[in-house]
């Protein structure tokens, strides 16, 4: 048995140190990024924040709302939409706002094959999503998918260590999804004892990916706009958000009213709730690794987007980064005790 002694950090363990800046206003900051993906060769321009492929977050309505508001953000559509609805959505909306998501189950792959047969050039990016990106089976799946769609951008994960990031990139992944256990409705750390503090995972995985010309998407654990700034400062190229975008009109879920207050349910995609809804129950051999929570209804997502994008712009002005691209170069983290960070409202 081996114990790794070096300290691994989470968002709550650090703050970003302010630096001299010539920026007069947060309006002067450009928070879009331009990328060229390693394998698909496609280019990307936008605000690199992605709504997670979860019920109530990764929805058509969310994608339409991002398009309407010209926020530049995108949505990983949850994988439970039927083929006909996906076709209708992609026929009517610019694909720039959406990642088509699949898991490793055969039905997802068949649906993707069918979609591509019917609409050969409609989707430009897909998200291959499994809870544990360390299996041989997953690597084979990634390689097969890359062979099948050579010119489509592939985001895949999740992993948390550099060697697996490298392996995935060399197997054809353009963007590696990073995060095991940090999600707001995830119980993996509790149920299995497995995980990795997210800030350190981002720093280490970004380093590994960038060395090979690949990118990473930091997935899970952001609870306030400051966490998003820290994730970008740590080297994340994209950031995926679940809980921060939950509870809005765009959820396509029912509103519940109790004692005059409005709520929505939000649940992990491997929670009992999700498994019962989509698969008719929890399979015997696996424990649920997600929970269900009741969250206050927050109206239209546009107000939340303003807070998020404003927070990132402001972080850039504090360190003198005129463009989001400069944020990692201008970020120095200072370690703080949890108590101090809580005073500043850190997650
Ligand atoms: P959040 O932004 O809410 O902290 O994290 C969102 C991420 O949590 C998702 O993108 C996904 O990677 C992860 N996640 C969603 N549902 C579950 C679940 O049921 N179990 C686990 N372990 N992770 C989940």
CSV table of N, CA and C and ligand atoms in Angstrom, one decimal, residues 52-54 129 131 158 177 179 181-188 219-223 240-244 266-271 289-291, ligand 1:
chain,number,residue,atom,x,y,z
A,52,UNK,N,-24.2,21.0,-18.1
A,52,UNK,CA,-23.9,19.5,-18.0
A,52,UNK,C,-25.1,18.7,-18.6
A,53,UNK,N,-24.7,17.5,-19.1
A,53,UNK,CA,-25.7,16.6,-19.7
A,53,UNK,C,-26.5,15.9,-18.6
A,54,UNK,N,-27.3,16.7,-17.9
A,54,UNK,CA,-28.1,16.2,-16.8
A,54,UNK,C,-29.6,16.7,-17.1
A,129,UNK,N,-19.8,10.1,-22.3
A,129,UNK,CA,-19.8,10.4,-20.9
A,129,UNK,C,-19.9,9.1,-20.1
A,131,UNK,N,-19.0,7.4,-15.9
A,131,UNK,CA,-18.7,7.8,-14.6
A,131,UNK,C,-17.2,7.5,-14.4
A,158,UNK,N,-15.1,10.5,-17.5
A,158,UNK,CA,-14.3,11.4,-16.7
A,158,UNK,C,-13.0,10.7,-16.1
A,177,UNK,N,-12.7,15.2,-20.3
A,177,UNK,CA,-13.5,15.7,-19.1
A,177,UNK,C,-12.9,15.3,-17.8
A,179,UNK,N,-12.9,15.2,-13.6
A,179,UNK,CA,-13.6,15.3,-12.4
A,179,UNK,C,-14.2,13.9,-12.0
A,181,UNK,N,-16.1,12.7,-8.6
A,181,UNK,CA,-16.5,13.0,-7.2
A,181,UNK,C,-16.9,14.4,-6.8
A,182,UNK,N,-16.5,15.4,-7.6
A,182,UNK,CA,-16.8,16.8,-7.0
A,182,UNK,C,-18.2,17.3,-7.2
A,183,UNK,N,-19.0,16.6,-8.0
A,183,UNK,CA,-20.4,17.1,-8.4
A,183,UNK,C,-21.3,17.4,-7.2
A,184,UNK,N,-22.2,18.4,-7.4
A,184,UNK,CA,-23.0,18.8,-6.3
A,184,UNK,C,-24.0,17.7,-5.9
A,185,UNK,N,-24.4,16.8,-6.8
A,185,UNK,CA,-25.4,15.8,-6.4
A,185,UNK,C,-24.7,14.4,-6.6
A,186,UNK,N,-23.4,14.4,-6.5
A,186,UNK,CA,-22.6,13.2,-6.7
A,186,UNK,C,-22.3,12.6,-5.3
A,187,UNK,N,-22.4,11.3,-5.2
A,187,UNK,CA,-22.1,10.6,-3.9
A,187,UNK,C,-20.9,9.6,-4.1
A,188,UNK,N,-20.2,9.7,-5.2
A,188,UNK,CA,-19.1,8.7,-5.4
A,188,UNK,C,-18.1,8.7,-4.3
A,219,UNK,N,-15.1,19.4,-14.9
A,219,UNK,CA,-16.5,19.0,-14.8
A,219,UNK,C,-16.9,18.7,-13.3
A,220,UNK,N,-17.6,19.6,-12.7
A,220,UNK,CA,-18.2,19.4,-11.4
A,220,UNK,C,-17.5,20.2,-10.3
A,221,UNK,N,-18.2,20.6,-9.3
A,221,UNK,CA,-17.7,21.2,-8.1
A,221,UNK,C,-17.7,22.7,-8.1
A,222,UNK,N,-18.1,23.4,-9.2
A,222,UNK,CA,-18.2,24.8,-9.1
A,222,UNK,C,-19.5,25.2,-8.5
A,223,UNK,N,-19.5,26.0,-7.4
A,223,UNK,CA,-20.7,26.3,-6.7
A,223,UNK,C,-21.0,27.9,-6.8
A,240,UNK,N,-17.7,22.7,-17.1
A,240,UNK,CA,-19.1,22.1,-17.2
A,240,UNK,C,-19.8,22.4,-15.9
A,241,UNK,N,-21.0,22.9,-16.0
A,241,UNK,CA,-21.8,23.2,-14.8
A,241,UNK,C,-23.1,22.5,-14.7
A,242,UNK,N,-23.4,21.9,-13.5
A,242,UNK,CA,-24.7,21.3,-13.3
A,242,UNK,C,-25.5,22.1,-12.3
A,243,UNK,N,-25.2,22.0,-11.0
A,243,UNK,CA,-25.9,22.7,-10.0
A,243,UNK,C,-26.1,24.2,-10.2
A,244,UNK,N,-25.1,24.8,-10.7
A,244,UNK,CA,-25.2,26.3,-10.8
A,244,UNK,C,-26.2,26.7,-11.9
A,266,UNK,N,-33.6,18.4,-8.3
A,266,UNK,CA,-32.4,18.3,-9.1
A,266,UNK,C,-31.7,17.0,-8.6
A,267,UNK,N,-31.3,16.2,-9.6
A,267,UNK,CA,-30.8,14.9,-9.2
A,267,UNK,C,-29.6,14.5,-10.1
A,268,UNK,N,-28.7,13.6,-9.5
A,268,UNK,CA,-27.6,13.1,-10.2
A,268,UNK,C,-28.1,12.1,-11.2
A,269,UNK,N,-27.3,11.9,-12.3
A,269,UNK,CA,-27.8,11.1,-13.4
A,269,UNK,C,-27.6,9.6,-13.1
A,270,UNK,N,-26.9,9.3,-11.9
A,270,UNK,CA,-27.0,7.9,-11.5
A,270,UNK,C,-27.7,7.8,-10.2
A,271,UNK,N,-28.5,8.7,-9.8
A,271,UNK,CA,-29.3,8.7,-8.6
A,271,UNK,C,-30.5,7.7,-8.8
A,289,UNK,N,-25.0,6.3,-7.3
A,289,UNK,CA,-23.9,7.2,-6.9
A,289,UNK,C,-24.3,8.7,-7.1
A,290,UNK,N,-25.6,9.0,-6.9
A,290,UNK,CA,-26.0,10.3,-7.0
A,290,UNK,C,-27.2,10.5,-6.1
A,291,UNK,N,-27.4,11.8,-5.7
A,291,UNK,CA,-28.6,12.0,-4.8
A,291,UNK,C,-29.6,13.0,-5.5
B,1,LIG,P1,-22.0,20.2,-10.5
B,1,LIG,O1,-21.7,21.3,-11.4
B,1,LIG,O2,-23.4,20.0,-10.2
B,1,LIG,O3,-21.1,20.3,-9.2
B,1,LIG,O4,-21.5,18.9,-11.2
B,1,LIG,C1,-22.0,18.4,-12.4
B,1,LIG,C2,-21.4,17.1,-12.8
B,1,LIG,O5,-21.6,16.1,-11.8
B,1,LIG,C3,-21.9,16.5,-14.1
B,1,LIG,O6,-21.4,17.1,-15.2
B,1,LIG,C4,-21.4,15.0,-13.9
B,1,LIG,O7,-20.1,14.8,-14.3
B,1,LIG,C5,-21.5,14.8,-12.4
B,1,LIG,N1,-22.7,14.0,-12.1
B,1,LIG,C6,-24.0,14.2,-12.5
B,1,LIG,N2,-24.8,13.3,-11.9
B,1,LIG,C7,-24.0,12.5,-11.2
B,1,LIG,C8,-24.3,11.3,-10.4
B,1,LIG,O8,-25.4,10.8,-10.3
B,1,LIG,N3,-23.2,10.7,-9.8
B,1,LIG,C9,-22.0,11.2,-10.0
B,1,LIG,N4,-21.0,10.5,-9.4
B,1,LIG,N5,-21.7,12.3,-10.7
B,1,LIG,C10,-22.7,12.9,-11.3
